[in-house]
Short mmCIF file of C-alpha atoms in Angstrom, two decimals:
data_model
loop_
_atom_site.label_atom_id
_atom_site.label_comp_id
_atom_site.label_asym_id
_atom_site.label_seq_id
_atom_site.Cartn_x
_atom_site.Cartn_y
_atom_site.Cartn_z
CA UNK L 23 0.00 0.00 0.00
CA UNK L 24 1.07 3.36 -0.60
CA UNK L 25 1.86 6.14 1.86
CA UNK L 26 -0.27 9.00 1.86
CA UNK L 27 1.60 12.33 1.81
CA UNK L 28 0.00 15.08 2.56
CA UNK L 29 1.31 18.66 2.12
CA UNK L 30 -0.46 21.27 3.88
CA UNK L 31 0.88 25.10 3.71
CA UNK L 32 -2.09 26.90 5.05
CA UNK L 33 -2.72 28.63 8.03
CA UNK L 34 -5.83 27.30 8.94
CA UNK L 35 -8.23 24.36 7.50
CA UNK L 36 -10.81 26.67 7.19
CA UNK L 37 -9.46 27.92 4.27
CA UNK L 38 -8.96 24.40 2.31
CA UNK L 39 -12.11 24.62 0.98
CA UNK L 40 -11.34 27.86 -1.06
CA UNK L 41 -8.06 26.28 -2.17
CA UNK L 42 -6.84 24.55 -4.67
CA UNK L 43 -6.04 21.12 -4.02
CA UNK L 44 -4.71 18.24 -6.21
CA UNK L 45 -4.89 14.60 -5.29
CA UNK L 46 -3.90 11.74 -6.93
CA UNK L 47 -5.13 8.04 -6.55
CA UNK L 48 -4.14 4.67 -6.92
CA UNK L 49 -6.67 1.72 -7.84
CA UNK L 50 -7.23 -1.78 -7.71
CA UNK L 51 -9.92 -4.27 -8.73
CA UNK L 52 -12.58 -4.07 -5.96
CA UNK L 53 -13.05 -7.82 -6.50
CA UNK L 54 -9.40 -8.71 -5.80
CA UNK L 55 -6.84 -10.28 -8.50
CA UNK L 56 -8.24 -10.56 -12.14
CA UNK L 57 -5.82 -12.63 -13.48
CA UNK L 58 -6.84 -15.02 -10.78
CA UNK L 59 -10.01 -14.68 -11.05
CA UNK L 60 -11.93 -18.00 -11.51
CA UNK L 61 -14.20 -16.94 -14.53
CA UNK L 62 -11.37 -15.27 -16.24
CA UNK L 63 -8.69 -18.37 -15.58
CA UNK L 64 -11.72 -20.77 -16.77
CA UNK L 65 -12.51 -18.89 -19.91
CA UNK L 66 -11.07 -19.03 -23.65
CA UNK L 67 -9.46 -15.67 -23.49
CA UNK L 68 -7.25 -15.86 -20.27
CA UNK L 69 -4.11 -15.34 -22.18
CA UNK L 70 -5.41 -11.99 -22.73
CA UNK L 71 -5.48 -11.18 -18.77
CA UNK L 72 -1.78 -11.67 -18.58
CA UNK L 73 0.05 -8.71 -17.52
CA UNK L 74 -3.15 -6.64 -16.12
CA UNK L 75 -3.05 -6.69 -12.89
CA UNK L 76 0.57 -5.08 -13.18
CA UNK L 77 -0.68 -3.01 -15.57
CA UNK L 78 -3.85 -1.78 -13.19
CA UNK L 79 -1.24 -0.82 -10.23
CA UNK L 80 0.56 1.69 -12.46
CA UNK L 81 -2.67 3.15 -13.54
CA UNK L 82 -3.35 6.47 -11.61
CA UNK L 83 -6.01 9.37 -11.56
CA UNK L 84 -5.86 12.87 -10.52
CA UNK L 85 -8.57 15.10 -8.89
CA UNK L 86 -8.15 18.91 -9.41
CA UNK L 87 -10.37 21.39 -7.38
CA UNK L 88 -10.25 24.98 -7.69
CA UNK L 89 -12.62 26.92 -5.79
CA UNK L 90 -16.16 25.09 -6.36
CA UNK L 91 -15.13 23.23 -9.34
CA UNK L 92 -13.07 19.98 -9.97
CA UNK L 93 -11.87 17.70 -12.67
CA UNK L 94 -10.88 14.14 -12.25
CA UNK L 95 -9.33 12.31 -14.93
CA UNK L 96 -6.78 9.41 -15.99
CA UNK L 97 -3.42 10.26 -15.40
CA UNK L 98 -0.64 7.95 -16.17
CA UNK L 99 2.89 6.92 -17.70
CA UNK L 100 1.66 3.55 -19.39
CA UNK L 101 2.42 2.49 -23.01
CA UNK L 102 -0.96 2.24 -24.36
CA UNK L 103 0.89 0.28 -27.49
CA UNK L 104 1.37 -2.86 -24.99
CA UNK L 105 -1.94 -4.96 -24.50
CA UNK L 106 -2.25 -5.00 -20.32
CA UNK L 107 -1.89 -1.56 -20.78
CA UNK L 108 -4.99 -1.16 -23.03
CA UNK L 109 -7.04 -3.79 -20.96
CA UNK L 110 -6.50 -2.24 -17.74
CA UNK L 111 -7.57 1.52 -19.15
CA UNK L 112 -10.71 -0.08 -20.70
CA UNK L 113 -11.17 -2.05 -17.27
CA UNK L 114 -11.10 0.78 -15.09
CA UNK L 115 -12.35 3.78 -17.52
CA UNK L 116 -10.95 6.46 -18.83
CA UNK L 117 -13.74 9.07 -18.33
CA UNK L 118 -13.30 12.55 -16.83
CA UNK L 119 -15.95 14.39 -14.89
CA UNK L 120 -16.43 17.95 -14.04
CA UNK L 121 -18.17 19.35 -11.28
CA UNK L 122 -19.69 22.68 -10.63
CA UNK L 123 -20.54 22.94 -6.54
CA UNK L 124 -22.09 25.84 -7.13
CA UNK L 125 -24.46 24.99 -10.17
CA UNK L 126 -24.83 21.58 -8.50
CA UNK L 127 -24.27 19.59 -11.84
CA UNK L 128 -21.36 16.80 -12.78
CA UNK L 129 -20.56 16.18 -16.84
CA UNK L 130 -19.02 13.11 -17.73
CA UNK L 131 -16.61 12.95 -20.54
CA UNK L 132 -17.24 9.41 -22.72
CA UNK L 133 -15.31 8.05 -25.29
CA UNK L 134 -18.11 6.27 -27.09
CA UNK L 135 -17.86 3.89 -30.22
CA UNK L 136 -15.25 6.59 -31.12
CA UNK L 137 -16.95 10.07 -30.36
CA UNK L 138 -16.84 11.90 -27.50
CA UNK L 139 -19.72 12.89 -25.32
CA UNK L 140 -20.18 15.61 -22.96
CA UNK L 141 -23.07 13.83 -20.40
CA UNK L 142 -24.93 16.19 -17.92
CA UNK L 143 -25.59 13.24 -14.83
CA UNK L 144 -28.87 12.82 -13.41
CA UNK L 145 -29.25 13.97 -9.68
CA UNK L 146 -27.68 10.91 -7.64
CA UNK L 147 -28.93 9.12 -4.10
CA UNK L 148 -28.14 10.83 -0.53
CA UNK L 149 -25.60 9.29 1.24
CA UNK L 150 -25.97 6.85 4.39
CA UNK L 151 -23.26 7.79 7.30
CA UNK L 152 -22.58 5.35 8.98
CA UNK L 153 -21.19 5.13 12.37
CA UNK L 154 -17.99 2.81 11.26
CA UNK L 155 -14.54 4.28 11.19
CA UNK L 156 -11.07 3.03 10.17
CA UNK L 157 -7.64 4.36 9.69
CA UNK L 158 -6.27 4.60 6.61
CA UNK L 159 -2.46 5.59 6.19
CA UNK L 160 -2.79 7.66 9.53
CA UNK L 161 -6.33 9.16 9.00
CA UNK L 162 -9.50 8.65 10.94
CA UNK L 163 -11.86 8.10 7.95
CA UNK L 164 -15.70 7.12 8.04
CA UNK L 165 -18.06 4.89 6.34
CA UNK L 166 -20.82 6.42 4.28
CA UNK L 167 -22.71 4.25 1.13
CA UNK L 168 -25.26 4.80 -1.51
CA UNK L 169 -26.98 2.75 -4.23
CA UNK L 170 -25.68 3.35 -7.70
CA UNK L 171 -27.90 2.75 -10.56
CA UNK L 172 -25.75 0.50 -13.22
CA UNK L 173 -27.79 1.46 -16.34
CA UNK L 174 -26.64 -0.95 -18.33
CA UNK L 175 -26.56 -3.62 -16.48
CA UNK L 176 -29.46 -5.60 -17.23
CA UNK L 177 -29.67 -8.09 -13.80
CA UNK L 178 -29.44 -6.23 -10.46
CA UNK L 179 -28.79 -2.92 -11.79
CA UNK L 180 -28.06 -1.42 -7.99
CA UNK L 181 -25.12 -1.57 -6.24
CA UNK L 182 -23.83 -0.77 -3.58
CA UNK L 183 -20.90 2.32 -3.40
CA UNK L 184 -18.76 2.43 -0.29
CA UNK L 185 -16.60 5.71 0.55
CA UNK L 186 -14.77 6.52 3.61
CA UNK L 187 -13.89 10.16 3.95
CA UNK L 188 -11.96 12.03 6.60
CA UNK L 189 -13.44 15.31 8.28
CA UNK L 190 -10.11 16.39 9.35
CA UNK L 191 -9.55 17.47 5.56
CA UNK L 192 -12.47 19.16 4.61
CA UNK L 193 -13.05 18.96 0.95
CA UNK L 194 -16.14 18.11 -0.41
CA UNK L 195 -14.73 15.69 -3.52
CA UNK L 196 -13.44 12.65 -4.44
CA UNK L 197 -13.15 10.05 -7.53
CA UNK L 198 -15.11 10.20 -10.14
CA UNK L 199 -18.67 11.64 -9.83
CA UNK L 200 -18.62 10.99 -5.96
CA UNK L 201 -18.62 13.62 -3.19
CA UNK L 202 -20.43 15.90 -1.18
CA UNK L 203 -19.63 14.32 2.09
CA UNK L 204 -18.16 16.42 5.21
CA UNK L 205 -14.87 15.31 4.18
CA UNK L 206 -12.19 14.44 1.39
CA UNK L 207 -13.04 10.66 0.23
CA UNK L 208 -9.34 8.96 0.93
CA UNK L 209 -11.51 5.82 -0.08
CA UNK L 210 -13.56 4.49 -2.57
CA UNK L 211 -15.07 1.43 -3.60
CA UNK L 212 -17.66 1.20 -6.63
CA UNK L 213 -18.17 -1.54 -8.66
CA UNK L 214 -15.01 -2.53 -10.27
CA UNK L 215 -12.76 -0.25 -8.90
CA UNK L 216 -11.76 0.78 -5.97
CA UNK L 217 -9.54 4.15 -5.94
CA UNK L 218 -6.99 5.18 -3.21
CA UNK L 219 -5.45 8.56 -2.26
CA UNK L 220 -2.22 8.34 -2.54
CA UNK L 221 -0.64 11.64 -2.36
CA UNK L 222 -2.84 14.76 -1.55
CA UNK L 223 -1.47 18.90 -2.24
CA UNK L 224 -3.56 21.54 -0.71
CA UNK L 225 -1.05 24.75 -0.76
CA UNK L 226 -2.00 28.65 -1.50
CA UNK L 227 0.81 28.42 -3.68
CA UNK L 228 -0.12 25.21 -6.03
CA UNK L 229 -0.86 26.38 -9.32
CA UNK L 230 -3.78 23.92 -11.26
CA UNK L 231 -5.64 24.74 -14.32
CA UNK L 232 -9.50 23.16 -14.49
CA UNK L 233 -10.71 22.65 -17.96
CA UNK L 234 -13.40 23.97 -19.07
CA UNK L 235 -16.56 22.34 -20.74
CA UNK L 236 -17.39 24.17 -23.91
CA UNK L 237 -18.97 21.61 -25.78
CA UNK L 238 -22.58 20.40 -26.21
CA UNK L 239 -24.18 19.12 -23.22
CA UNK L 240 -26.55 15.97 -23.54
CA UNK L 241 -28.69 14.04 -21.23
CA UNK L 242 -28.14 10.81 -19.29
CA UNK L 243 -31.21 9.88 -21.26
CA UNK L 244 -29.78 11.16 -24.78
CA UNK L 245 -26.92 9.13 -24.53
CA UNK L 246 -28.58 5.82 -22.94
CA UNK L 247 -31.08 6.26 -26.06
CA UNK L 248 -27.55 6.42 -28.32
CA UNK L 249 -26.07 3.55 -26.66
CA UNK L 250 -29.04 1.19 -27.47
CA UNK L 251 -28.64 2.32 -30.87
CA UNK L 252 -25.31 0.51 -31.11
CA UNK L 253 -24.26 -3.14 -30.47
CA UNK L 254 -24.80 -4.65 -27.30
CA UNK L 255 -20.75 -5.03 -26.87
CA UNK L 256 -19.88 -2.16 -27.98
CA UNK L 257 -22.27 -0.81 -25.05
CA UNK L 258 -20.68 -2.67 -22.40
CA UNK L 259 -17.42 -1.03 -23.04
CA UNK L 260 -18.87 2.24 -21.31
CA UNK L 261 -17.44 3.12 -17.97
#
């Protein structure tokens, strides 16, 4: 497991929440070892799994806030050209999402069937807090879940997302589309993935650029009706 490092010039927490603040994260398959995995090691293409659980340790992702808004994306130093490399990037997704505090909205940048889409998410569940707690590389974090809908999944589409944020860095963020819990999320486990922070800047003096979205905007809807327009595999592929 990695250390967490965490570099904090400020004078006070209160003032985290106005900064800007770059984390990065490390993942790893939520259900433990793919190459081992009995489905995978049973079935015709387990040749093809060779190399990717390597290959998922080395991926990494970066969260960026600046004032109210954030971008999280894929940020990494694999060869795409080599195959484990490709698998694990299509395994754990390549999307990017930017929030808006303020405006209350998350977009989701999709690589689709080769065109991108700029997808405006539906309102999501409330969190449950839950009265567990557990240290992770020094830090008192707690438990909070909430169902995700899995919209293309066509047999138990809910599941269950775990997070475990600490209050004693107060940013409201964290991987992917997930946050707005009284806390940084050091923590997270969805569905395939689970993400952890592995080094975390908050300084008056670190210098991050956001993106900005200035593209067309579509529905969740729109681009569910898209996706049933194409190939069931091809579908799946969407992270």
């Amino acid at each position: 497991m990695k250390y967490l490092y965490l570099v904090l010039l400020l004078n006070g927490l209160a003032a985290i929440a106005q900064n800007n603040v770059r984390i990065t994260y490390s993942i790893t398959p939520t259900g433990g070892s793919l190459e081992k995995n009995q489905d995978v090691v049973k079935s015709k293409v387990a040749n093809s799994f060779v190399g990717i659980d390597d290959a998922l340790t080395r991926l990494s992702y970066m969260l960026i806030v600046k004032d109210q808004k954030s971008h999280f994306y894929l940020e990494s130093m694999l060869d795409f050209n080599e195959k484990p490399a490709r698998l694990a990037r299509a395994f754990a997704g390549n999307a990017e999402f930017f929030k808006d505090e303020q405006r209350k909205t998350i977009i989701k940048k999709v690589d689709f069937s080769n065109e991108i889409f700029y997808v405006k998410l539906d309102s999501v569940a409330q969190w449950e807090l839950l009265n567990e707690q557990k240290i992770i590389n020094g830090y008192t974090c707690f438990k909070a879940t909430r169902e995700k809908l899995l919209r293309l999944k066509q047999s138990n589409p809910l599941h269950i997302v775990e997070a475990w944020y600490c209050p004693a860095i107060p940013v409201r963020n964290g991987p992917k589309e997930f946050g707005d819990l009284p806390g940084l999320i050091l923590e997270l486990q969805d569905d395939k993935i689970t993400y952890l922070a592995s080094k975390i800047e908050l300084n008056n003096n670190l210098k991050v650029t956001l993106k900005e979205v200035n593209h067309k905007i579509i529905s969740e809807n729109e681009f569910y009706k898209i996706i049933k327009l194409t190939d069931a595999n091809t579908a799946a592929t969407v992270k």
